[in-house]
Coordinates of C-alpha atoms and ligand atoms in Angstrom, one line a residue:
Chain A
M1 CA 96.4 160.6 271.1
N2 CA 99.2 159.3 268.9
C3 CA 98.8 160.8 265.4
L4 CA 101.1 160.0 262.5
L5 CA 100.1 163.3 261.1
S6 CA 98.3 166.0 263.0
A7 CA 97.2 169.4 261.9
E8 CA 96.2 171.8 264.6
K9 CA 94.1 174.9 264.1
I10 CA 94.9 175.4 260.5
S11 CA 93.6 178.6 259.0
V12 CA 94.0 179.7 255.4
R13 CA 92.5 182.9 253.9
Y14 CA 92.5 184.0 250.3
G15 CA 91.8 187.7 250.6
S16 CA 88.4 187.9 252.3
L17 CA 87.6 184.3 251.7
A18 CA 88.3 182.0 254.6
A19 CA 89.2 178.7 252.8
L20 CA 90.0 177.0 256.1
T21 CA 89.2 178.1 259.7
D22 CA 90.8 176.4 262.7
V23 CA 90.8 172.9 261.2
D24 CA 92.1 170.0 263.2
L25 CA 93.0 166.7 261.7
C26 CA 94.7 163.6 263.0
V27 CA 95.7 160.7 260.8
H28 CA 96.9 157.6 262.6
D29 CA 99.6 155.2 261.4
G30 CA 98.2 153.0 258.7
Q31 CA 94.8 154.6 258.8
R32 CA 92.5 155.0 255.8
H33 CA 91.1 158.4 256.4
A34 CA 88.7 160.1 254.0
L35 CA 88.2 163.8 253.7
I36 CA 84.8 164.7 252.1
G37 CA 82.7 167.7 251.7
P38 CA 81.0 169.8 249.0
N39 CA 82.8 171.7 246.3
G40 CA 84.8 174.6 247.7
A41 CA 84.8 173.1 251.2
G42 CA 88.6 173.5 251.4
K43 CA 89.7 169.9 251.0
T44 CA 92.3 170.6 248.4
T45 CA 93.5 173.6 250.4
L46 CA 94.0 171.3 253.4
L47 CA 96.0 168.8 251.3
S48 CA 98.2 171.6 250.0
V49 CA 98.8 172.8 253.6
L50 CA 99.9 169.3 254.5
G51 CA 102.0 169.0 251.4
A52 CA 103.5 172.5 252.0
T53 CA 102.5 174.1 248.8
T54 CA 100.1 176.4 250.7
R55 CA 101.3 178.2 253.7
P56 CA 98.6 178.6 256.3
Q57 CA 98.2 181.9 258.1
R58 CA 97.8 180.0 261.3
G59 CA 98.3 176.5 262.6
T60 CA 100.8 173.7 263.1
V61 CA 101.5 170.5 261.1
R62 CA 103.2 167.7 262.9
F63 CA 104.4 164.5 261.3
V64 CA 105.8 161.5 263.3
G65 CA 105.9 163.7 266.4
R66 CA 107.9 166.5 264.8
D67 CA 106.8 170.0 263.9
V68 CA 107.1 170.1 260.1
S69 CA 105.3 173.4 259.7
R70 CA 108.4 175.2 258.4
L71 CA 109.5 172.4 256.0
G72 CA 108.9 172.8 252.2
P73 CA 107.3 170.3 249.9
A74 CA 110.5 168.4 249.1
A75 CA 111.6 168.1 252.7
R76 CA 108.1 166.8 253.7
A77 CA 108.2 164.3 250.8
R78 CA 111.5 163.0 252.0
R79 CA 110.0 162.5 255.4
G80 CA 107.3 160.4 253.9
I81 CA 104.4 162.6 252.9
N82 CA 103.6 162.0 249.2
R83 CA 100.7 163.4 247.3
T84 CA 98.7 163.5 244.1
H85 CA 97.0 166.6 242.7
Q86 CA 93.4 167.3 241.8
R87 CA 94.7 168.3 238.4
P88 CA 97.1 165.5 237.7
A89 CA 100.7 166.8 237.6
V90 CA 103.1 164.7 235.6
F91 CA 106.3 165.4 233.6
A92 CA 104.9 165.8 230.1
T93 CA 108.0 165.2 228.1
L94 CA 109.2 162.3 230.1
T95 CA 107.9 158.8 229.4
A96 CA 105.5 157.2 231.8
I97 CA 108.2 154.9 233.2
E98 CA 110.6 157.8 233.5
N99 CA 108.0 159.8 235.5
I100 CA 107.8 157.0 238.1
E101 CA 111.5 156.5 238.1
V102 CA 112.1 160.2 238.9
A103 CA 109.5 160.0 241.7
A104 CA 111.2 156.9 243.1
L105 CA 114.7 158.3 243.1
P106 CA 114.9 160.3 246.4
R107 CA 114.0 157.2 248.3
T108 CA 116.0 154.6 246.3
I109 CA 119.1 156.9 246.5
R110 CA 119.1 156.7 250.3
R111 CA 118.1 153.0 250.6
R112 CA 120.3 151.3 248.1
R113 CA 123.4 153.4 247.9
W114 CA 125.6 150.6 246.7
S115 CA 123.1 148.2 245.0
P116 CA 124.3 146.5 241.8
G117 CA 122.9 148.3 238.8
G118 CA 122.9 151.5 240.8
T119 CA 120.0 153.5 242.1
R120 CA 118.6 153.9 238.6
G121 CA 118.2 150.2 238.2
A122 CA 116.3 150.0 241.5
A123 CA 114.1 153.0 240.5
R124 CA 113.4 151.4 237.2
R125 CA 112.3 148.1 238.8
T126 CA 110.0 149.9 241.2
A127 CA 108.5 151.9 238.2
A128 CA 107.9 148.8 236.1
E129 CA 106.2 147.0 239.0
L130 CA 103.9 150.0 239.7
L131 CA 103.0 150.4 236.0
D132 CA 102.1 146.7 236.0
Q133 CA 99.9 147.0 239.0
L134 CA 98.0 149.9 237.5
G135 CA 97.6 148.1 234.1
L136 CA 99.7 150.7 232.4
S137 CA 102.6 148.6 231.3
D138 CA 101.8 149.1 227.6
L139 CA 102.2 152.8 228.0
A140 CA 105.6 152.7 229.7
T141 CA 107.4 154.4 226.9
V142 CA 104.7 156.9 225.9
P143 CA 105.5 160.5 226.9
A144 CA 103.2 161.5 229.8
G145 CA 102.0 164.5 227.8
H146 CA 100.4 162.0 225.3
L147 CA 98.4 160.2 228.0
A148 CA 94.6 160.6 228.4
H149 CA 93.4 162.4 231.5
G150 CA 92.5 159.2 233.5
Q151 CA 95.9 157.6 232.6
R152 CA 97.7 160.7 233.8
R153 CA 95.8 160.5 237.1
Q154 CA 96.8 156.9 237.6
L155 CA 100.4 157.7 236.6
E156 CA 100.5 160.4 239.3
I157 CA 99.2 157.9 241.8
A158 CA 102.0 155.5 240.8
M159 CA 104.5 158.4 241.2
A160 CA 103.3 159.1 244.7
L161 CA 103.5 155.4 245.6
A162 CA 107.0 155.2 244.1
G163 CA 108.1 157.6 246.8
R164 CA 107.3 154.9 249.4
P165 CA 105.2 157.2 251.5
R166 CA 104.2 156.7 255.1
L167 CA 101.3 159.0 254.4
L168 CA 99.7 159.2 251.0
L169 CA 97.6 162.3 250.2
L170 CA 95.2 161.6 247.3
D171 CA 93.1 164.4 245.8
E172 CA 90.2 162.9 244.0
P173 CA 92.1 160.0 242.5
A174 CA 88.9 158.5 241.0
A175 CA 87.7 161.6 239.2
G176 CA 87.6 161.2 235.5
L177 CA 88.4 157.5 235.6
S178 CA 86.3 154.8 233.9
A179 CA 84.4 152.2 236.0
T180 CA 87.1 149.7 235.2
E181 CA 89.9 152.1 236.2
V182 CA 88.1 153.0 239.4
G183 CA 87.9 149.2 240.2
R184 CA 91.6 148.8 239.6
L185 CA 92.3 151.8 241.7
A186 CA 90.2 150.5 244.6
E187 CA 92.1 147.2 244.4
L188 CA 95.4 149.0 244.4
L189 CA 94.5 151.1 247.4
A190 CA 93.0 148.2 249.3
A191 CA 96.2 146.2 248.7
L192 CA 98.5 149.0 250.1
P193 CA 100.6 147.7 252.9
R194 CA 99.3 148.6 256.3
Q195 CA 102.3 150.8 257.1
V196 CA 101.0 153.3 254.6
A197 CA 98.4 155.7 255.9
V198 CA 96.1 157.3 253.3
L199 CA 94.2 160.6 253.4
L200 CA 91.7 160.4 250.6
V201 CA 89.8 163.3 249.2
E202 CA 87.0 161.8 247.1
H203 CA 83.5 162.5 245.8
H204 CA 82.9 158.9 245.0
L205 CA 81.4 158.0 248.3
D206 CA 81.2 154.3 247.4
L207 CA 84.9 154.2 247.1
V208 CA 85.2 156.1 250.4
Y209 CA 82.9 153.8 252.3
A210 CA 84.6 150.7 250.9
L211 CA 88.1 151.8 251.7
C212 CA 88.2 154.0 254.7
D213 CA 87.8 153.5 258.4
T214 CA 87.5 157.1 259.3
V215 CA 85.8 160.0 257.6
T216 CA 86.1 163.7 258.2
V217 CA 83.6 166.1 256.7
L218 CA 84.6 169.6 255.8
R219 CA 82.2 172.4 254.9
D220 CA 83.0 176.1 254.3
G221 CA 86.5 175.5 255.6
R222 CA 85.4 174.0 258.9
T223 CA 85.2 170.4 260.2
V224 CA 81.6 169.6 260.6
A225 CA 81.7 165.9 261.4
A226 CA 84.1 163.0 261.9
G227 CA 83.5 159.4 262.5
T228 CA 83.3 155.9 261.0
P229 CA 81.7 155.5 257.6
D230 CA 78.5 154.2 259.2
E231 CA 78.2 157.2 261.5
I232 CA 78.8 159.6 258.7
R233 CA 76.4 157.9 256.3
T234 CA 73.6 158.2 258.7
S235 CA 74.4 161.6 260.2
P236 CA 71.7 164.2 259.5
L237 CA 74.4 166.9 259.9
V238 CA 76.4 165.4 257.0
R239 CA 73.3 165.2 254.8
R240 CA 72.7 168.8 255.4
A241 CA 76.3 169.7 254.8
Y242 CA 76.1 167.9 251.5
A243 CA 72.6 169.1 250.6
D244 CA 73.8 172.0 248.5
G245 CA 77.0 170.3 247.4
V246 CA 77.4 167.1 245.5
S247 CA 75.5 163.9 246.1
Chain B
M1 CA 107.9 154.7 212.6
R2 CA 108.0 158.3 211.8
D3 CA 110.1 159.0 214.8
E4 CA 112.6 156.3 213.6
V5 CA 112.8 158.0 210.2
L6 CA 113.1 161.4 211.8
R7 CA 116.0 160.1 214.0
R8 CA 117.8 158.7 211.0
V9 CA 117.4 161.9 209.0
R10 CA 118.7 163.9 211.9
A11 CA 121.7 161.5 212.4
A12 CA 122.4 161.8 208.7
V13 CA 122.3 165.6 208.7
A14 CA 124.5 165.7 211.8
T15 CA 127.0 163.4 210.1
L16 CA 127.0 165.5 207.0
V17 CA 127.5 168.7 209.0
L18 CA 130.3 167.2 210.9
A19 CA 132.0 166.0 207.8
G20 CA 131.6 169.4 206.2
L21 CA 133.1 171.0 209.3
L22 CA 136.0 168.6 209.1
V23 CA 136.9 169.3 205.5
A24 CA 136.1 173.0 205.7
P25 CA 139.6 174.3 206.4
W26 CA 140.9 172.7 203.2
V27 CA 138.1 174.3 201.2
V28 CA 137.8 177.8 202.5
D29 CA 140.2 180.7 202.8
D30 CA 142.0 181.9 206.0
Y31 CA 139.5 184.6 206.7
T32 CA 136.6 182.3 206.5
A33 CA 138.3 179.7 208.7
A34 CA 138.8 182.3 211.4
I35 CA 135.1 183.3 211.2
L36 CA 134.1 179.6 211.4
A37 CA 136.3 179.1 214.4
R38 CA 134.7 182.1 216.1
T39 CA 131.2 180.9 215.1
L40 CA 132.0 177.5 216.7
A41 CA 133.0 179.1 219.9
L42 CA 129.7 181.1 219.9
G43 CA 127.9 177.9 219.1
L44 CA 129.3 176.3 222.2
V45 CA 128.1 179.2 224.3
G46 CA 124.7 178.6 222.5
V47 CA 124.9 175.1 223.8
S48 CA 125.2 176.4 227.4
V49 CA 122.3 178.7 226.7
A50 CA 120.2 175.7 225.5
L51 CA 121.2 173.7 228.5
L52 CA 119.8 176.4 230.8
T53 CA 116.9 177.7 228.7
G54 CA 115.6 174.6 227.1
V55 CA 116.7 171.7 229.3
A56 CA 116.6 173.3 232.7
G57 CA 113.9 175.8 232.0
M58 CA 116.0 178.8 233.1
P59 CA 115.9 181.3 230.1
T60 CA 119.2 183.2 230.2
L61 CA 120.6 186.4 228.7
G62 CA 123.7 186.2 230.8
Q63 CA 125.9 183.4 229.4
T64 CA 128.2 186.1 228.0
A65 CA 129.4 186.6 231.6
P66 CA 131.1 183.2 232.1
Y67 CA 132.1 183.4 228.4
A68 CA 133.9 186.6 229.1
A69 CA 135.4 185.3 232.3
G70 CA 136.7 182.3 230.5
A71 CA 138.1 184.4 227.6
Y72 CA 139.9 186.8 229.9
A73 CA 141.2 184.1 232.2
S74 CA 142.5 182.2 229.2
A75 CA 144.0 185.3 227.6
V76 CA 145.8 186.4 230.8
L77 CA 146.9 182.9 231.5
G78 CA 148.1 182.5 228.0
S79 CA 150.3 185.5 228.0
Q80 CA 151.7 184.8 231.5
V81 CA 151.6 181.2 232.6
S82 CA 150.9 178.5 230.1
D83 CA 150.5 178.2 226.3
V84 CA 149.0 174.7 226.5
G85 CA 145.5 174.7 225.0
V86 CA 143.9 172.1 227.3
V87 CA 145.3 174.0 230.4
Q88 CA 143.7 177.2 229.1
V89 CA 140.4 175.5 228.4
A90 CA 140.4 174.0 231.8
V91 CA 141.2 177.3 233.5
A92 CA 138.6 179.1 231.4
A93 CA 136.0 176.6 232.3
L94 CA 136.9 177.0 236.0
A95 CA 136.7 180.8 235.7
G96 CA 133.2 180.5 234.0
A97 CA 132.0 178.0 236.6
T98 CA 133.3 180.2 239.4
L99 CA 131.5 183.2 238.1
A100 CA 128.3 181.2 237.7
A101 CA 128.7 179.9 241.2
V102 CA 129.1 183.4 242.6
T103 CA 125.8 184.5 240.9
L104 CA 123.9 181.4 242.1
P105 CA 122.1 183.2 244.9
L106 CA 120.7 185.7 242.4
V107 CA 119.7 183.3 239.6
V108 CA 118.4 180.1 241.3
P109 CA 115.6 181.5 243.3
A110 CA 114.2 183.4 240.3
R111 CA 111.9 182.1 237.6
G112 CA 110.9 182.9 234.1
V113 CA 111.3 186.5 232.8
I114 CA 112.9 187.5 236.1
V115 CA 115.8 185.2 235.3
L116 CA 116.2 186.9 231.9
M117 CA 116.4 190.3 233.6
I118 CA 118.8 189.2 236.3
T119 CA 121.1 187.3 234.0
L120 CA 121.0 190.3 231.6
A121 CA 122.1 192.6 234.5
I122 CA 124.9 190.2 235.4
G123 CA 126.1 190.2 231.8
E124 CA 126.1 193.9 231.6
L125 CA 127.9 194.2 234.9
V126 CA 130.6 192.0 233.7
V127 CA 131.1 194.0 230.5
T128 CA 131.3 197.2 232.6
V129 CA 133.9 195.7 234.9
L130 CA 135.9 194.5 231.9
G131 CA 135.8 198.0 230.5
R132 CA 137.0 199.6 233.7
W133 CA 139.6 197.2 235.0
R134 CA 142.2 198.4 232.7
S135 CA 145.3 197.0 234.4
V136 CA 144.2 193.4 233.7
T137 CA 141.7 193.6 230.8
G138 CA 143.1 196.5 228.8
G139 CA 139.8 198.3 229.3
T140 CA 137.6 198.9 226.2
D141 CA 140.6 198.6 224.0
G142 CA 140.7 194.9 224.9
L143 CA 143.7 192.6 224.8
A144 CA 145.6 192.2 221.6
G145 CA 148.6 190.2 220.6
I146 CA 147.7 187.2 222.6
A147 CA 150.3 184.5 222.3
G148 CA 149.4 181.4 220.3
V149 CA 148.6 178.1 221.9
R150 CA 149.9 174.6 221.5
P151 CA 147.0 172.1 221.9
F152 CA 148.9 169.8 224.1
W153 CA 152.3 169.5 225.8
G154 CA 154.9 168.8 223.1
L155 CA 152.8 169.8 220.2
P156 CA 153.7 172.8 218.0
V157 CA 152.0 176.2 218.5
L158 CA 149.0 176.6 216.2
A159 CA 150.3 178.9 213.5
T160 CA 147.6 179.1 210.9
D161 CA 143.9 179.9 210.9
Q162 CA 143.2 176.4 209.6
A163 CA 145.0 174.9 212.5
R164 CA 143.3 177.1 215.0
Y165 CA 139.9 176.2 213.5
L166 CA 140.6 172.5 213.7
Y167 CA 141.7 172.9 217.3
T168 CA 138.4 174.7 218.0
L169 CA 136.4 172.1 216.3
V170 CA 138.0 169.3 218.3
V171 CA 137.4 171.0 221.6
V172 CA 133.8 172.0 220.7
A173 CA 133.0 168.4 219.5
T174 CA 134.4 166.9 222.6
L175 CA 132.5 169.2 224.9
V176 CA 129.3 168.9 223.0
G177 CA 129.7 165.1 223.1
A178 CA 130.2 165.3 226.9
V179 CA 127.0 167.4 227.3
L180 CA 125.0 165.0 225.2
L181 CA 126.2 162.1 227.3
L182 CA 125.5 163.9 230.5
L183 CA 121.9 164.6 229.3
R184 CA 121.4 160.9 228.8
T185 CA 122.1 160.2 232.4
R186 CA 119.8 160.7 235.4
A187 CA 121.0 164.4 235.5
G188 CA 119.4 165.1 232.2
V189 CA 116.1 163.4 233.1
L190 CA 115.9 165.3 236.4
L191 CA 116.6 168.6 234.6
R192 CA 113.8 168.0 232.1
A193 CA 111.5 166.9 234.8
G194 CA 112.1 170.1 236.7
R195 CA 111.4 172.1 233.5
D196 CA 108.2 170.2 232.9
D197 CA 106.8 170.6 236.4
E198 CA 109.0 172.0 239.1
M199 CA 106.4 171.6 241.9
R200 CA 105.8 168.0 241.0
L201 CA 109.5 167.3 241.2
R202 CA 109.6 169.0 244.7
A203 CA 106.5 167.1 245.8
S204 CA 108.5 163.9 245.1
G205 CA 111.2 165.0 247.5
H206 CA 113.8 166.3 245.0
R207 CA 116.1 169.2 245.9
V208 CA 115.3 171.3 242.8
P209 CA 117.5 174.3 243.7
L210 CA 120.4 172.0 243.9
Y211 CA 119.8 170.7 240.4
L212 CA 119.4 174.2 239.0
S213 CA 122.6 175.2 240.7
G214 CA 124.4 172.3 239.1
A215 CA 123.1 173.1 235.7
H216 CA 124.0 176.8 236.1
V217 CA 127.6 176.0 237.1
A218 CA 128.0 173.4 234.4
A219 CA 126.7 175.9 231.8
G220 CA 129.1 178.5 233.2
A221 CA 132.0 176.0 232.7
I222 CA 130.9 175.4 229.1
A223 CA 130.6 179.0 228.3
G224 CA 134.0 179.7 230.0
A225 CA 135.6 177.0 227.8
A226 CA 134.1 178.6 224.8
G227 CA 135.7 181.9 225.9
S228 CA 139.1 180.2 225.7
L229 CA 138.3 179.1 222.2
L230 CA 137.3 182.6 221.2
V231 CA 140.7 183.8 222.3
V232 CA 142.4 181.2 220.1
A233 CA 140.1 182.0 217.1
Q234 CA 140.4 185.8 217.2
Q235 CA 143.7 186.3 219.1
Y236 CA 142.1 189.5 220.3
I237 CA 139.3 190.1 222.7
S238 CA 137.5 193.2 224.0
P239 CA 134.3 193.8 226.0
A240 CA 132.5 194.3 222.7
D241 CA 132.7 190.6 222.2
F242 CA 130.5 190.0 225.2
G243 CA 127.8 192.7 224.9
F244 CA 124.1 192.4 225.2
D245 CA 123.7 191.9 221.4
T246 CA 125.7 188.7 221.7
S247 CA 123.4 187.4 224.5
A248 CA 120.3 188.3 222.5
L249 CA 121.6 186.6 219.4
L250 CA 122.5 183.5 221.3
L251 CA 119.1 183.3 222.8
L252 CA 117.6 183.9 219.4
G253 CA 119.8 181.2 217.9
V254 CA 118.8 178.7 220.6
V255 CA 115.1 179.4 220.1
I256 CA 115.4 179.0 216.4
G257 CA 117.3 175.7 216.9
G258 CA 114.7 174.4 219.3
T259 CA 115.4 175.4 222.9
A260 CA 115.9 171.9 224.3
S261 CA 118.1 170.6 221.6
V262 CA 121.8 170.8 222.0
G263 CA 122.5 170.2 218.3
G264 CA 119.8 172.7 217.5
A265 CA 121.5 175.3 219.6
L266 CA 124.7 174.9 217.7
V267 CA 123.0 175.1 214.4
G268 CA 120.8 178.0 215.5
A269 CA 123.6 180.0 217.0
A270 CA 125.7 179.5 213.9
L271 CA 122.8 180.4 211.6
V272 CA 122.1 183.6 213.5
I273 CA 125.7 184.7 213.5
A274 CA 126.0 184.0 209.8
V275 CA 122.8 185.9 209.1
R276 CA 124.0 188.9 211.2
D277 CA 127.4 189.0 209.5
W278 CA 125.9 188.6 206.1
L279 CA 123.2 191.2 206.7
F280 CA 125.8 193.5 208.1
G281 CA 127.2 193.7 204.6
V282 CA 124.0 193.7 202.6
L283 CA 121.7 195.9 204.7
P284 CA 124.0 198.0 206.9
G285 CA 122.1 199.1 210.0
H286 CA 119.1 196.9 209.5
A287 CA 120.4 193.6 210.8
P288 CA 118.8 193.9 214.2
L289 CA 115.4 194.5 212.6
V290 CA 115.7 191.5 210.3
L291 CA 116.8 189.3 213.2
G292 CA 113.9 190.6 215.3
A293 CA 111.5 189.6 212.6
L294 CA 113.1 186.2 212.3
F295 CA 112.8 185.8 216.0
V296 CA 109.1 186.6 216.0
A297 CA 108.5 184.4 213.1
T298 CA 110.3 181.5 214.8
V299 CA 108.4 181.8 218.0
Y300 CA 105.1 181.9 216.3
L301 CA 105.6 179.5 213.5
L302 CA 107.8 176.9 215.1
P303 CA 107.3 176.9 218.8
T304 CA 109.8 174.2 219.2
G305 CA 112.4 175.3 216.8
V306 CA 113.6 174.1 213.4
T307 CA 115.4 171.0 214.6
R308 CA 112.4 169.7 216.5
A309 CA 109.2 170.4 214.7
R310 CA 107.4 167.6 216.5
R311 CA 106.7 167.3 220.1
P312 CA 104.2 165.5 222.3
R313 CA 101.0 167.4 222.3
P314 CA 99.1 167.1 225.5
V315 CA 95.7 165.5 225.3
P316 CA 93.2 168.0 226.6
A317 CA 92.0 167.1 230.1
P318 CA 88.3 166.6 230.2
R319 CA 87.0 168.2 233.4
P320 CA 84.8 165.9 235.4
P321 CA 81.5 167.7 235.8
D322 CA 81.5 167.6 239.6
V323 CA 84.9 169.3 240.1
A324 CA 85.3 173.0 240.4
P325 CA 88.4 174.5 238.9
T326 CA 91.3 174.0 241.2
R327 CA 93.9 176.5 242.1
D328 CA 96.0 174.4 244.4
R329 CA 99.0 174.3 242.1
D330 CA 99.6 178.0 241.5
A331 CA 99.4 181.4 242.9
T332 CA 99.7 180.2 246.5
P333 CA 102.6 181.4 248.6
E334 CA 105.3 178.7 248.6
L335 CA 107.6 177.5 251.3
R336 CA 111.3 177.1 250.7
V337 CA 112.8 173.7 250.6
Ligands
ATP401 N1 94.7 180.1 245.1 C1 93.5 180.4 245.5 N2 93.1 181.7 245.5 C2 91.9 182.1 245.9 N3 90.9 181.3 246.3 C3 91.2 180.0 246.3 C4 92.5 179.5 245.9 N4 92.4 178.2 246.1 C5 91.2 177.9 246.5 N5 90.5 179.0 246.7 C6 89.1 179.0 247.2 O1 89.1 178.4 248.5 C7 88.0 177.6 248.7 C8 88.4 176.2 249.0 O2 88.9 175.6 247.8 P1 89.4 174.1 247.6 O3 90.0 174.0 246.3 O4 90.2 173.8 248.8 O5 88.0 173.3 247.8 P2 87.7 171.8 247.6 O6 87.1 171.3 248.8 O7 89.0 171.1 247.1 O8 86.7 171.8 246.4 P3 86.5 170.8 245.2 O9 85.7 169.7 245.7 O10 85.7 171.6 244.2 O11 87.8 170.4 244.7 C9 87.1 177.7 247.4 O12 86.2 178.7 247.6 C10 88.1 178.2 246.4 O13 87.5 179.0 245.4
MG402 MG1 89.6 170.1 245.5

C-alpha cells in the first residue's frame, strides 16, 4: 500500500475522554478523501494530529514515506501538508492579499530565489490569482479582521492553497458559507490539480459525495467505515453512526 | 476617506513635532536641552519596546538590559578607545544585540506574561551585575566624567548641551527612520502576522522562533544604541538609570502611544517621562500612583493607544448551528518546530 500520508494507530486522550482510539488512515497521492462523522467524533482532532498541533499519546504519522511524527506544524507545512481550521484562522490586521502572500512565502522563497521582482513579487502574484479564483478580489486590501465569517473561511482556504500543498487538510470549509459561496468552493476544489491530495472534513454530504472518491467515517474516536461514496451512502452501519449525529 | 484624513493629520502632527524638536535647542535653556536629549534616548528605547511588544507581540520589561549594555559599552569605549560618536553608537548597538542574543533561549520560547517576568528578571540581573562589577562599571556610584564625543571623524567634540541634543536628535531620527522602513518590508509583515496568529503562521511553514529571535536582537541593538545616546546626553551613568521603574515607564509609554506604533512609542515614552519629572516636583512621592492611574485609564479607555484610536474591529463570527465549539486551536500540547 503506497500512501502519501498514513496515520497508524493514532490515539488521543483528553483526560478521561478518548478523542481518538487506534485510528488508521491512508491518503493516496492525488486522492480526494473525505472524513465524516457526527459532532465530537474526533475529526478535527485527527486533522490537528496530522498538522502537528495536537500530539497524540500513541501512533505514527508518515508523509511521503518518512516518519514525520516528531516534526512540528511549520516543518510539516514545508513538506507539503497545509490546512485550514474549523474556526478560520487569519491574520486580522493584515489585508486579505497580505494574508495570502504571507502564506505563500515559505514556498516561493525556495522556488524562486533569484526571480525578478523578488520572492515578494511572486507571492503577490500567487495571492492575486487565488483571490480572483475565490471571487474575493474586491476585498484584497481589506484587513482580514473586517471580513465576514464566510469570507474569512475562504481566505484561509486561499492561504492553504498558496502554500502549494501536496496534501490539503480542510476542516469544514463549507460551514457558514452561502449557497453561492459553496458552489464556488466546490468548483475551486474540483479544479485543483491532481497532484494535490485533499482530506476533507465536511458535514455537507452533497459536497462530499460530489468531490470525493473515498470516505472514512469516524465515530466516538474510532473508524467505523471506509469506502467509496456509494458504499458509504448505502451502508446501514453509517446510517446508524450518524443517527444520533447530524443528518 | 477617513483613513486618508487621519493619515494626513498624523503626518502633519509628525512634521510639526519634528520641526519643534529641530528648533528646540535655540528656544530652550541648557538644562532643558539636556533633559530633552535624555528623553529622546529613552524614546528610542521605547521604540524598541514597541517593536517587541506591539509589532512582534512579545511584551517586554527588559529592554533596560541592552540599553544598559549599550550605555556602559559606549562609556567605557569612549574613555579608552574612540571618541567618535558613530563608532560608539555602533559598538553600543553591538553590545545591546549581543546581550539580547545571549538571552534568546530564555525569551523566545516564552509567551505573554511569562515574557514580562523573564525580561524583568533579566533587567534586574543586569542592574545587579552593574552594581557589583566595580572595576569596570564603577559600581552603584556609576561612571562620571565621561569624555565628550565628536559625531564623526574630523568634527569637533560636542561641547554644549544644545550640540549634544542635536546629535541625539539626528541619531534617533535616523534609527527611527530605519525601523519604519524595516517594518514596511516583508519582515514587518511577518512580525505582525505572528502577533495576530502565531499558530496560523506556523501552519503556513514559517519558522516563527527565528523571526522572534531576529526581532529581539534588532530591538536589543536599538536599545543599545539608545544607551550610547544617554551617555552623550548625561555624561554620567549609573545602574539607577536602568532600573525597573524605567522599564515600567517605558512599557507604560508604549501602551499609551499605541503598542504597535513606532511614532506612538516615541510620543508615549516622552510623555510619560515628562509627566514623571513634572509630577516629581509637584507631588513628591506620588508620581508612581498617578502614573499607575494613567496606565489603567489608558488600557481601559484607549485599548490601542492615543496615536491609534481606530483599528479593524473583527466581525463576530456566526456559529453555524451544526458545529460544536472547537478546541483544536488552543490548550493542546504543541510540538516544537
Ligand atoms: N482541547 C480539548 N480538550 C478537551 N477535549 C477536547 C479538546 N478538543 C476536542 N475535545 C473533545 O474531543 C472530542 C472530539 O472533538 P473534535 O473536535 O475532534 O470532534 P469533531 O469530530 O471535529 O466534531 P465537530 O463535528 O463538532 O467539529 C469531543 O468530545 C471534544 O469535546
Ligand atoms: Mg471539528
